[in-house]
């Protein structure tokens, strides 16, 4: 395969152009051959070059004439329906590329918005930086996420109700988040949440005020969070903080 | 929008494909690739070419430069000077003159597309990293009831903040607009030149990719 990407323009250098022509012409003929064989269809190719008086053809002169005759027997509308020249072909490619680009940009924007959402949630990012259209989009995404969460909660509740089993509380050391103080006065709220940062599973028991569990439960639910190891960052339940300067303390990863 | 992983590049036997569906798919893809190669050959080397291909269903596809018909005529008549009247020559010349520009447009589009694809990969990596780092970033299906309730609370708090901030911005904008005595959307349009969310996301993508943050279809010349 090529080592370098070739620029899509006429090759000015004569010898380079001739070399490219030889290689690509050979490759093209090979491809026509394969297409014809693999799919069991009729095809022909005619290539004129400045290097030779006679054109190079596939499969051979007789074969080309046969296919051309077949082609010209068809009604003109059928002939021109899928007929393209360089100009129309490149225009088609441009149109397709534009479509793909549009779709990809849209997809990327959605992905990016998800990142923004999570960053705002954990305080790494601030919604103060966003302009109105983005803010609205973020709001929509948060709404949708809340809906999805509710739906999932419902289905879990139904499942456990159906089974008649009460799901044991799993230790995820995150106390209920505090209400945001609008106006950048979040330092108080921050401090409260900071102190709840847990060091290990056992200590977390004291920090958690809502859930009760026994050590047995804790042992029976081994997870990264429980073991307090993580290996990667571990942080507590995030919440939006209007103060962009807040950095969540992380005892494991200073 | 994950794509189903394809079989990738596999060496196949050059013999007629037995499974009809595979045959049709192969025809479609290879015919498309063939025309692409032919177009590149014309662009790079400036040669005249004609390709005629019959589909398994009997439809005919053809590619030609400068025109399918003229190349066929040239071949059949074996007369190199068989081109039509000078009047048509002019039209043809015009058409052909636009090709380098079209190729530039195409190249531009393809480069943009590649940049966006790279950005997509970067974003995927960020998502993956986030998921393994923070429990609340894991897919909703992986969370238990307790975690879900907590996350829901957090999200609702975020929603409130967003609303407050949005209302604040909207009020500011309205004030600004009434100050300037104009009710049109020029102020709003200015915003679209600013990179909306770029400052918040650190990525290791190239500057080319990052610069595409702004081109969300707003005022993009070729759109």
GROMACS .gro file of C-alpha atoms in nm:
model
  477
    1UNK     CA    1   0.000   0.000   0.000
    2UNK     CA    2   0.103   0.364  -0.032
    3UNK     CA    3   0.315   0.519   0.233
    4UNK     CA    4   0.202   0.870   0.160
    5UNK     CA    5  -0.138   1.008   0.084
    6UNK     CA    6  -0.146   1.123  -0.278
    7UNK     CA    7  -0.282   1.468  -0.355
    8UNK     CA    8  -0.588   1.457  -0.577
    9UNK     CA    9  -0.448   1.673  -0.857
   10UNK     CA   10  -0.276   1.634  -1.192
   11UNK     CA   11   0.079   1.513  -1.146
   12UNK     CA   12   0.307   1.774  -1.294
   13UNK     CA   13   0.624   1.570  -1.290
   14UNK     CA   14   0.629   1.375  -1.618
   15UNK     CA   15   0.815   1.067  -1.502
   16UNK     CA   16   0.619   1.047  -1.180
   17UNK     CA   17   0.299   1.077  -1.377
   18UNK     CA   18   0.400   0.804  -1.620
   19UNK     CA   19   0.500   0.572  -1.335
   20UNK     CA   20   0.172   0.637  -1.155
   21UNK     CA   21  -0.018   0.578  -1.475
   22UNK     CA   22   0.142   0.239  -1.534
   23UNK     CA   23   0.077   0.120  -1.181
   24UNK     CA   24  -0.277   0.246  -1.153
   25UNK     CA   25  -0.377   0.130  -1.497
   26UNK     CA   26  -0.261  -0.218  -1.407
   27UNK     CA   27  -0.449  -0.204  -1.078
   28UNK     CA   28  -0.763  -0.080  -1.248
   29UNK     CA   29  -0.761  -0.365  -1.499
   30UNK     CA   30  -0.713  -0.610  -1.217
   31UNK     CA   31  -1.013  -0.465  -1.035
   32UNK     CA   32  -1.237  -0.487  -1.342
   33UNK     CA   33  -1.133  -0.845  -1.385
   34UNK     CA   34  -1.209  -0.931  -1.023
   35UNK     CA   35  -1.544  -0.754  -1.034
   36UNK     CA   36  -1.645  -0.943  -1.344
   37UNK     CA   37  -1.537  -1.280  -1.208
   38UNK     CA   38  -1.665  -1.243  -0.853
   39UNK     CA   39  -2.006  -1.121  -0.957
   40UNK     CA   40  -2.039  -1.301  -1.283
   41UNK     CA   41  -2.116  -0.988  -1.480
   42UNK     CA   42  -2.013  -0.835  -1.810
   43UNK     CA   43  -1.783  -0.537  -1.810
   44UNK     CA   44  -1.526  -0.358  -2.019
   45UNK     CA   45  -1.263  -0.089  -1.978
   46UNK     CA   46  -1.096   0.135  -2.233
   47UNK     CA   47  -0.797   0.351  -2.142
   48UNK     CA   48  -0.629   0.596  -2.377
   49UNK     CA   49  -0.294   0.735  -2.283
   50UNK     CA   50  -0.052   0.986  -2.436
   51UNK     CA   51   0.212   0.712  -2.426
   52UNK     CA   52   0.053   0.479  -2.677
   53UNK     CA   53  -0.154   0.518  -2.991
   54UNK     CA   54  -0.370   0.217  -2.919
   55UNK     CA   55  -0.587   0.211  -2.610
   56UNK     CA   56  -0.540  -0.046  -2.340
   57UNK     CA   57  -0.854  -0.252  -2.298
   58UNK     CA   58  -1.014  -0.519  -2.086
   59UNK     CA   59  -1.095  -0.797  -2.145
   60UNK     CA   60  -0.980  -0.773  -2.509
   61UNK     CA   61  -1.086  -0.600  -2.826
   62UNK     CA   62  -1.355  -0.852  -2.907
   63UNK     CA   63  -1.484  -0.860  -2.551
   64UNK     CA   64  -1.506  -0.481  -2.540
   65UNK     CA   65  -1.697  -0.471  -2.867
   66UNK     CA   66  -1.940  -0.729  -2.736
   67UNK     CA   67  -2.008  -0.538  -2.416
   68UNK     CA   68  -2.037  -0.207  -2.600
   69UNK     CA   69  -2.287  -0.360  -2.839
   70UNK     CA   70  -2.485  -0.485  -2.543
   71UNK     CA   71  -2.465  -0.139  -2.392
   72UNK     CA   72  -2.585   0.038  -2.703
   73UNK     CA   73  -2.873  -0.200  -2.750
   74UNK     CA   74  -3.021  -0.064  -2.429
   75UNK     CA   75  -3.268   0.225  -2.441
   76UNK     CA   76  -3.094   0.557  -2.404
   77UNK     CA   77  -3.262   0.629  -2.073
   78UNK     CA   78  -3.119   0.309  -1.927
   79UNK     CA   79  -2.779   0.398  -2.062
   80UNK     CA   80  -2.770   0.744  -1.912
   81UNK     CA   81  -2.938   0.663  -1.582
   82UNK     CA   82  -2.619   0.548  -1.417
   83UNK     CA   83  -2.379   0.722  -1.650
   84UNK     CA   84  -2.127   0.957  -1.499
   85UNK     CA   85  -1.832   1.160  -1.614
   86UNK     CA   86  -1.556   1.308  -1.403
   87UNK     CA   87  -1.747   1.623  -1.325
   88UNK     CA   88  -2.073   1.460  -1.221
   89UNK     CA   89  -1.892   1.184  -1.036
   90UNK     CA   90  -1.682   1.419  -0.827
   91UNK     CA   91  -1.989   1.629  -0.754
   92UNK     CA   92  -2.164   1.316  -0.626
   93UNK     CA   93  -1.867   1.242  -0.401
   94UNK     CA   94  -1.869   1.595  -0.267
   95UNK     CA   95  -2.237   1.570  -0.183
   96UNK     CA   96  -2.188   1.241  -0.003
   97UNK     CA   97  -1.889   1.373   0.185
   98UNK     CA   98  -2.087   1.678   0.297
   99UNK     CA   99  -2.363   1.454   0.429
  100UNK     CA  100  -2.122   1.236   0.621
  101UNK     CA  101  -1.950   1.543   0.758
  102UNK     CA  102  -2.276   1.691   0.877
  103UNK     CA  103  -2.372   1.367   1.049
  104UNK     CA  104  -2.033   1.328   1.209
  105UNK     CA  105  -2.033   1.685   1.338
  106UNK     CA  106  -2.375   1.633   1.489
  107UNK     CA  107  -2.267   1.309   1.650
  108UNK     CA  108  -1.953   1.472   1.786
  109UNK     CA  109  -2.149   1.758   1.929
  110UNK     CA  110  -2.377   1.519   2.113
  111UNK     CA  111  -2.079   1.331   2.249
  112UNK     CA  112  -1.916   1.653   2.353
  113UNK     CA  113  -2.229   1.765   2.533
  114UNK     CA  114  -2.221   1.445   2.735
  115UNK     CA  115  -1.866   1.529   2.843
  116UNK     CA  116  -1.975   1.878   2.936
  117UNK     CA  117  -2.259   1.738   3.140
  118UNK     CA  118  -2.035   1.509   3.341
  119UNK     CA  119  -1.776   1.779   3.388
  120UNK     CA  120  -2.036   2.019   3.521
  121UNK     CA  121  -2.163   1.744   3.745
  122UNK     CA  122  -1.827   1.683   3.903
  123UNK     CA  123  -1.736   2.047   3.927
  124UNK     CA  124  -1.452   2.026   3.680
  125UNK     CA  125  -1.638   2.246   3.442
  126UNK     CA  126  -1.857   2.542   3.492
  127UNK     CA  127  -2.182   2.617   3.320
  128UNK     CA  128  -2.093   2.985   3.347
  129UNK     CA  129  -1.875   2.943   3.040
  130UNK     CA  130  -2.155   2.824   2.818
  131UNK     CA  131  -2.348   3.034   2.577
  132UNK     CA  132  -2.721   3.020   2.565
  133UNK     CA  133  -2.775   2.772   2.280
  134UNK     CA  134  -2.532   2.527   2.437
  135UNK     CA  135  -2.694   2.577   2.772
  136UNK     CA  136  -3.029   2.489   2.626
  137UNK     CA  137  -2.888   2.180   2.463
  138UNK     CA  138  -2.725   2.079   2.788
  139UNK     CA  139  -3.055   2.124   2.964
  140UNK     CA  140  -3.220   1.896   2.712
  141UNK     CA  141  -2.954   1.633   2.760
  142UNK     CA  142  -2.985   1.648   3.139
  143UNK     CA  143  -3.361   1.614   3.105
  144UNK     CA  144  -3.327   1.312   2.883
  145UNK     CA  145  -3.075   1.157   3.118
  146UNK     CA  146  -3.306   1.207   3.414
  147UNK     CA  147  -3.584   1.040   3.216
  148UNK     CA  148  -3.360   0.745   3.138
  149UNK     CA  149  -3.260   0.714   3.502
  150UNK     CA  150  -3.621   0.719   3.615
  151UNK     CA  151  -3.713   0.457   3.363
  152UNK     CA  152  -3.430   0.239   3.484
  153UNK     CA  153  -3.528   0.292   3.846
  154UNK     CA  154  -3.883   0.190   3.763
  155UNK     CA  155  -3.777  -0.126   3.589
  156UNK     CA  156  -3.545  -0.221   3.874
  157UNK     CA  157  -3.818  -0.166   4.128
  158UNK     CA  158  -4.058  -0.374   3.924
  159UNK     CA  159  -3.804  -0.651   3.892
  160UNK     CA  160  -3.729  -0.666   4.262
  161UNK     CA  161  -4.096  -0.638   4.349
  162UNK     CA  162  -4.169  -0.923   4.116
  163UNK     CA  163  -3.901  -1.139   4.265
  164UNK     CA  164  -3.998  -1.039   4.614
  165UNK     CA  165  -3.636  -0.969   4.694
  166UNK     CA  166  -3.519  -0.648   4.848
  167UNK     CA  167  -3.197  -0.533   4.687
  168UNK     CA  168  -2.925  -0.508   4.949
  169UNK     CA  169  -2.771  -0.167   4.984
  170UNK     CA  170  -2.438  -0.148   4.813
  171UNK     CA  171  -2.174   0.068   4.963
  172UNK     CA  172  -2.109   0.354   4.732
  173UNK     CA  173  -1.970   0.617   4.952
  174UNK     CA  174  -2.159   0.917   4.830
  175UNK     CA  175  -2.388   1.109   5.057
  176UNK     CA  176  -2.677   1.301   4.916
  177UNK     CA  177  -2.555   1.609   4.737
  178UNK     CA  178  -2.627   1.948   4.878
  179UNK     CA  179  -2.833   2.213   4.710
  180UNK     CA  180  -2.633   2.446   4.501
  181UNK     CA  181  -2.582   2.793   4.634
  182UNK     CA  182  -2.630   3.022   4.343
  183UNK     CA  183  -2.404   3.320   4.322
  184UNK     CA  184  -2.068   3.161   4.367
  185UNK     CA  185  -2.107   3.115   4.734
  186UNK     CA  186  -2.053   2.750   4.718
  187UNK     CA  187  -1.760   2.720   4.948
  188UNK     CA  188  -1.975   2.626   5.244
  189UNK     CA  189  -2.147   2.354   5.058
  190UNK     CA  190  -1.812   2.245   4.931
  191UNK     CA  191  -1.664   2.210   5.272
  192UNK     CA  192  -1.954   2.002   5.390
  193UNK     CA  193  -1.912   1.764   5.106
  194UNK     CA  194  -1.539   1.758   5.146
  195UNK     CA  195  -1.561   1.632   5.499
  196UNK     CA  196  -1.771   1.346   5.381
  197UNK     CA  197  -1.501   1.220   5.159
  198UNK     CA  198  -1.434   0.866   5.260
  199UNK     CA  199  -1.105   0.699   5.303
  200UNK     CA  200  -1.204   0.340   5.306
  201UNK     CA  201  -1.507   0.125   5.325
  202UNK     CA  202  -1.522   0.090   5.698
  203UNK     CA  203  -1.492   0.458   5.764
  204UNK     CA  204  -1.760   0.524   5.513
  205UNK     CA  205  -2.008   0.352   5.734
  206UNK     CA  206  -1.983   0.641   5.972
  207UNK     CA  207  -2.006   0.894   5.692
  208UNK     CA  208  -2.322   0.753   5.544
  209UNK     CA  209  -2.622   0.876   5.722
  210UNK     CA  210  -2.900   0.733   5.523
  211UNK     CA  211  -2.815   0.377   5.449
  212UNK     CA  212  -2.764   0.107   5.704
  213UNK     CA  213  -2.582  -0.207   5.632
  214UNK     CA  214  -2.393  -0.471   5.813
  215UNK     CA  215  -2.036  -0.560   5.770
  216UNK     CA  216  -2.160  -0.882   5.616
  217UNK     CA  217  -2.340  -0.686   5.349
  218UNK     CA  218  -2.029  -0.487   5.286
  219UNK     CA  219  -1.819  -0.797   5.253
  220UNK     CA  220  -2.073  -0.960   5.030
  221UNK     CA  221  -2.066  -0.678   4.785
  222UNK     CA  222  -1.708  -0.657   4.677
  223UNK     CA  223  -1.652  -0.384   4.428
  224UNK     CA  224  -1.393  -0.127   4.356
  225UNK     CA  225  -1.583   0.124   4.562
  226UNK     CA  226  -1.618  -0.105   4.860
  227UNK     CA  227  -1.260  -0.202   4.873
  228UNK     CA  228  -1.157   0.157   4.850
  229UNK     CA  229  -0.884   0.062   4.614
  230UNK     CA  230  -1.009   0.170   4.282
  231UNK     CA  231  -0.678   0.190   4.113
  232UNK     CA  232  -0.817   0.484   3.932
  233UNK     CA  233  -0.961   0.801   4.067
  234UNK     CA  234  -1.228   0.772   4.327
  235UNK     CA  235  -1.444   1.067   4.402
  236UNK     CA  236  -1.763   1.119   4.581
  237UNK     CA  237  -2.101   1.206   4.448
  238UNK     CA  238  -2.059   1.505   4.228
  239UNK     CA  239  -2.265   1.811   4.214
  240UNK     CA  240  -2.266   2.133   4.032
  241UNK     CA  241  -2.085   2.407   4.208
  242UNK     CA  242  -2.114   2.760   4.087
  243UNK     CA  243  -1.762   2.830   4.197
  244UNK     CA  244  -1.538   2.709   3.918
  245UNK     CA  245  -1.232   2.725   4.136
  246UNK     CA  246  -1.335   2.439   4.355
  247UNK     CA  247  -1.123   2.132   4.328
  248UNK     CA  248  -1.261   1.819   4.482
  249UNK     CA  249  -1.009   1.677   4.722
  250UNK     CA  250  -0.918   1.323   4.656
  251UNK     CA  251  -0.739   1.140   4.926
  252UNK     CA  252  -0.617   0.873   4.697
  253UNK     CA  253  -0.497   1.086   4.416
  254UNK     CA  254  -0.373   1.424   4.532
  255UNK     CA  255  -2.456   0.476   1.700
  256UNK     CA  256  -2.195   0.197   1.714
  257UNK     CA  257  -2.130   0.020   1.388
  258UNK     CA  258  -2.139  -0.354   1.377
  259UNK     CA  259  -1.776  -0.463   1.337
  260UNK     CA  260  -1.715  -0.584   0.983
  261UNK     CA  261  -1.519  -0.888   0.888
  262UNK     CA  262  -1.233  -0.665   0.789
  263UNK     CA  263  -0.993  -0.738   0.509
  264UNK     CA  264  -1.004  -1.100   0.411
  265UNK     CA  265  -0.838  -1.277   0.126
  266UNK     CA  266  -1.104  -1.415  -0.104
  267UNK     CA  267  -1.096  -1.653  -0.390
  268UNK     CA  268  -1.148  -1.493  -0.727
  269UNK     CA  269  -1.441  -1.703  -0.839
  270UNK     CA  270  -1.806  -1.633  -0.872
  271UNK     CA  271  -1.961  -1.569  -0.531
  272UNK     CA  272  -2.217  -1.831  -0.442
  273UNK     CA  273  -2.435  -1.647  -0.193
  274UNK     CA  274  -2.661  -1.408  -0.382
  275UNK     CA  275  -2.670  -1.148  -0.109
  276UNK     CA  276  -2.292  -1.141  -0.079
  277UNK     CA  277  -2.266  -1.114  -0.453
  278UNK     CA  278  -2.491  -0.811  -0.464
  279UNK     CA  279  -2.311  -0.639  -0.179
  280UNK     CA  280  -1.975  -0.713  -0.336
  281UNK     CA  281  -2.089  -0.579  -0.669
  282UNK     CA  282  -2.213  -0.259  -0.516
  283UNK     CA  283  -1.897  -0.197  -0.317
  284UNK     CA  284  -1.650  -0.298  -0.584
  285UNK     CA  285  -1.822  -0.110  -0.860
  286UNK     CA  286  -1.811   0.198  -0.640
  287UNK     CA  287  -1.442   0.143  -0.570
  288UNK     CA  288  -1.370   0.082  -0.935
  289UNK     CA  289  -1.521   0.414  -1.039
  290UNK     CA  290  -1.329   0.585  -0.764
  291UNK     CA  291  -1.002   0.441  -0.893
  292UNK     CA  292  -1.092   0.537  -1.248
  293UNK     CA  293  -1.169   0.892  -1.140
  294UNK     CA  294  -0.838   0.915  -0.957
  295UNK     CA  295  -0.651   0.786  -1.259
  296UNK     CA  296  -0.811   1.056  -1.473
  297UNK     CA  297  -0.730   1.327  -1.224
  298UNK     CA  298  -0.374   1.221  -1.158
  299UNK     CA  299  -0.270   1.133  -1.511
  300UNK     CA  300  -0.514   1.318  -1.730
  301UNK     CA  301  -0.609   1.022  -1.947
  302UNK     CA  302  -0.926   0.938  -2.136
  303UNK     CA  303  -1.115   0.640  -2.009
  304UNK     CA  304  -1.445   0.457  -2.032
  305UNK     CA  305  -1.576   0.178  -1.813
  306UNK     CA  306  -1.902  -0.006  -1.868
  307UNK     CA  307  -2.034  -0.246  -1.607
  308UNK     CA  308  -2.351  -0.455  -1.602
  309UNK     CA  309  -2.505  -0.527  -1.263
  310UNK     CA  310  -2.629  -0.871  -1.159
  311UNK     CA  311  -2.979  -0.734  -1.210
  312UNK     CA  312  -2.901  -0.620  -1.562
  313UNK     CA  313  -2.872  -0.247  -1.501
  314UNK     CA  314  -2.577  -0.076  -1.661
  315UNK     CA  315  -2.329   0.158  -1.491
  316UNK     CA  316  -2.075   0.360  -1.686
  317UNK     CA  317  -1.796   0.599  -1.612
  318UNK     CA  318  -1.621   0.806  -1.875
  319UNK     CA  319  -1.379   1.091  -1.913
  320UNK     CA  320  -1.432   1.327  -2.083
  321UNK     CA  321  -1.756   1.148  -2.175
  322UNK     CA  322  -1.851   0.783  -2.201
  323UNK     CA  323  -1.992   0.832  -2.549
  324UNK     CA  324  -1.689   1.011  -2.691
  325UNK     CA  325  -1.449   0.747  -2.568
  326UNK     CA  326  -1.669   0.470  -2.706
  327UNK     CA  327  -1.695   0.649  -3.038
  328UNK     CA  328  -1.324   0.695  -3.045
  329UNK     CA  329  -1.269   0.327  -2.980
  330UNK     CA  330  -1.520   0.200  -3.229
  331UNK     CA  331  -1.417   0.430  -3.506
  332UNK     CA  332  -1.049   0.398  -3.427
  333UNK     CA  333  -1.024   0.750  -3.545
  334UNK     CA  334  -0.848   0.978  -3.300
  335UNK     CA  335  -0.997   1.288  -3.449
  336UNK     CA  336  -1.352   1.184  -3.410
  337UNK     CA  337  -1.454   1.459  -3.173
  338UNK     CA  338  -1.774   1.653  -3.237
  339UNK     CA  339  -1.822   2.008  -3.355
  340UNK     CA  340  -1.632   2.295  -3.205
  341UNK     CA  341  -1.947   2.424  -3.045
  342UNK     CA  342  -1.968   2.123  -2.822
  343UNK     CA  343  -1.595   2.146  -2.772
  344UNK     CA  344  -1.648   2.470  -2.587
  345UNK     CA  345  -1.911   2.329  -2.356
  346UNK     CA  346  -1.688   2.033  -2.293
  347UNK     CA  347  -1.388   2.250  -2.223
  348UNK     CA  348  -1.589   2.446  -1.973
  349UNK     CA  349  -1.698   2.132  -1.798
  350UNK     CA  350  -1.347   1.994  -1.785
  351UNK     CA  351  -1.207   2.322  -1.659
  352UNK     CA  352  -1.418   2.295  -1.347
  353UNK     CA  353  -1.270   1.960  -1.251
  354UNK     CA  354  -0.957   2.073  -1.067
  355UNK     CA  355  -1.168   2.302  -0.855
  356UNK     CA  356  -1.411   2.020  -0.782
  357UNK     CA  357  -1.124   1.799  -0.679
  358UNK     CA  358  -1.006   2.066  -0.439
  359UNK     CA  359  -1.351   2.090  -0.289
  360UNK     CA  360  -1.365   1.714  -0.251
  361UNK     CA  361  -1.023   1.703  -0.089
  362UNK     CA  362  -1.127   1.973   0.153
  363UNK     CA  363  -1.444   1.785   0.248
  364UNK     CA  364  -1.262   1.459   0.294
  365UNK     CA  365  -1.002   1.623   0.516
  366UNK     CA  366  -1.271   1.781   0.730
  367UNK     CA  367  -1.443   1.447   0.757
  368UNK     CA  368  -1.124   1.278   0.866
  369UNK     CA  369  -1.066   1.543   1.131
  370UNK     CA  370  -1.416   1.497   1.268
  371UNK     CA  371  -1.369   1.121   1.277
  372UNK     CA  372  -1.050   1.168   1.481
  373UNK     CA  373  -1.238   1.398   1.715
  374UNK     CA  374  -1.503   1.132   1.751
  375UNK     CA  375  -1.241   0.881   1.856
  376UNK     CA  376  -1.099   1.126   2.108
  377UNK     CA  377  -1.443   1.182   2.255
  378UNK     CA  378  -1.499   0.807   2.275
  379UNK     CA  379  -1.175   0.770   2.467
  380UNK     CA  380  -1.279   1.043   2.706
  381UNK     CA  381  -1.609   0.871   2.767
  382UNK     CA  382  -1.436   0.542   2.830
  383UNK     CA  383  -1.190   0.701   3.070
  384UNK     CA  384  -1.468   0.874   3.255
  385UNK     CA  385  -1.667   0.555   3.287
  386UNK     CA  386  -1.387   0.365   3.450
  387UNK     CA  387  -1.294   0.655   3.674
  388UNK     CA  388  -1.621   0.763   3.828
  389UNK     CA  389  -1.905   0.538   3.925
  390UNK     CA  390  -2.166   0.790   3.825
  391UNK     CA  391  -2.034   0.806   3.472
  392UNK     CA  392  -2.090   0.436   3.414
  393UNK     CA  393  -2.377   0.340   3.187
  394UNK     CA  394  -2.709   0.361   3.363
  395UNK     CA  395  -2.764  -0.013   3.324
  396UNK     CA  396  -2.463  -0.079   3.546
  397UNK     CA  397  -2.583   0.124   3.841
  398UNK     CA  398  -2.779  -0.012   4.129
  399UNK     CA  399  -3.093   0.143   4.267
  400UNK     CA  400  -2.918   0.341   4.537
  401UNK     CA  401  -2.665   0.485   4.295
  402UNK     CA  402  -2.939   0.565   4.048
  403UNK     CA  403  -3.132   0.765   4.305
  404UNK     CA  404  -2.821   0.961   4.396
  405UNK     CA  405  -2.735   1.030   4.038
  406UNK     CA  406  -3.088   1.140   3.974
  407UNK     CA  407  -3.064   1.391   4.256
  408UNK     CA  408  -2.737   1.526   4.123
  409UNK     CA  409  -2.879   1.554   3.777
  410UNK     CA  410  -3.184   1.737   3.897
  411UNK     CA  411  -2.963   1.980   4.080
  412UNK     CA  412  -2.768   2.035   3.762
  413UNK     CA  413  -3.089   2.089   3.576
  414UNK     CA  414  -3.186   2.360   3.821
  415UNK     CA  415  -2.851   2.533   3.784
  416UNK     CA  416  -2.874   2.521   3.409
  417UNK     CA  417  -3.220   2.673   3.414
  418UNK     CA  418  -3.112   2.953   3.643
  419UNK     CA  419  -2.810   3.031   3.433
  420UNK     CA  420  -3.011   3.014   3.111
  421UNK     CA  421  -3.268   3.256   3.244
  422UNK     CA  422  -2.994   3.487   3.358
  423UNK     CA  423  -2.828   3.486   3.016
  424UNK     CA  424  -3.157   3.534   2.843
  425UNK     CA  425  -3.233   3.835   3.059
  426UNK     CA  426  -2.889   3.979   2.988
  427UNK     CA  427  -2.936   3.934   2.616
  428UNK     CA  428  -3.274   4.097   2.620
  429UNK     CA  429  -3.133   4.395   2.807
  430UNK     CA  430  -2.844   4.424   2.566
  431UNK     CA  431  -3.071   4.410   2.266
  432UNK     CA  432  -3.310   4.669   2.394
  433UNK     CA  433  -3.013   4.892   2.474
  434UNK     CA  434  -2.906   4.890   2.114
  435UNK     CA  435  -3.261   4.941   2.003
  436UNK     CA  436  -3.260   4.643   1.774
  437UNK     CA  437  -3.476   4.339   1.789
  438UNK     CA  438  -3.309   4.130   1.526
  439UNK     CA  439  -3.086   3.839   1.581
  440UNK     CA  440  -2.748   3.991   1.496
  441UNK     CA  441  -2.638   3.965   1.855
  442UNK     CA  442  -2.731   3.605   1.858
  443UNK     CA  443  -2.540   3.533   1.542
  444UNK     CA  444  -2.220   3.669   1.694
  445UNK     CA  445  -2.229   3.397   1.954
  446UNK     CA  446  -2.200   3.134   1.690
  447UNK     CA  447  -1.847   3.237   1.614
  448UNK     CA  448  -1.733   3.161   1.963
  449UNK     CA  449  -1.616   2.816   2.042
  450UNK     CA  450  -1.903   2.702   2.260
  451UNK     CA  451  -1.775   2.421   2.473
  452UNK     CA  452  -1.414   2.398   2.375
  453UNK     CA  453  -1.263   2.564   2.684
  454UNK     CA  454  -1.404   2.302   2.911
  455UNK     CA  455  -1.285   1.995   2.744
  456UNK     CA  456  -0.920   1.916   2.745
  457UNK     CA  457  -0.834   1.685   2.469
  458UNK     CA  458  -0.515   1.570   2.314
  459UNK     CA  459  -0.653   1.608   1.966
  460UNK     CA  460  -0.463   1.816   1.717
  461UNK     CA  461  -0.541   2.178   1.672
  462UNK     CA  462  -0.702   2.092   1.343
  463UNK     CA  463  -0.955   1.880   1.518
  464UNK     CA  464  -1.010   2.133   1.793
  465UNK     CA  465  -1.070   2.406   1.543
  466UNK     CA  466  -1.366   2.214   1.414
  467UNK     CA  467  -1.551   2.270   1.735
  468UNK     CA  468  -1.696   2.586   1.592
  469UNK     CA  469  -1.820   2.448   1.269
  470UNK     CA  470  -2.148   2.305   1.387
  471UNK     CA  471  -2.307   2.384   1.058
  472UNK     CA  472  -2.333   2.750   1.151
  473UNK     CA  473  -2.235   2.973   0.865
  474UNK     CA  474  -2.000   2.722   0.715
  475UNK     CA  475  -1.924   2.847   0.369
  476UNK     CA  476  -1.972   2.526   0.180
  477UNK     CA  477  -2.283   2.422   0.366
   0.00000   0.00000   0.00000
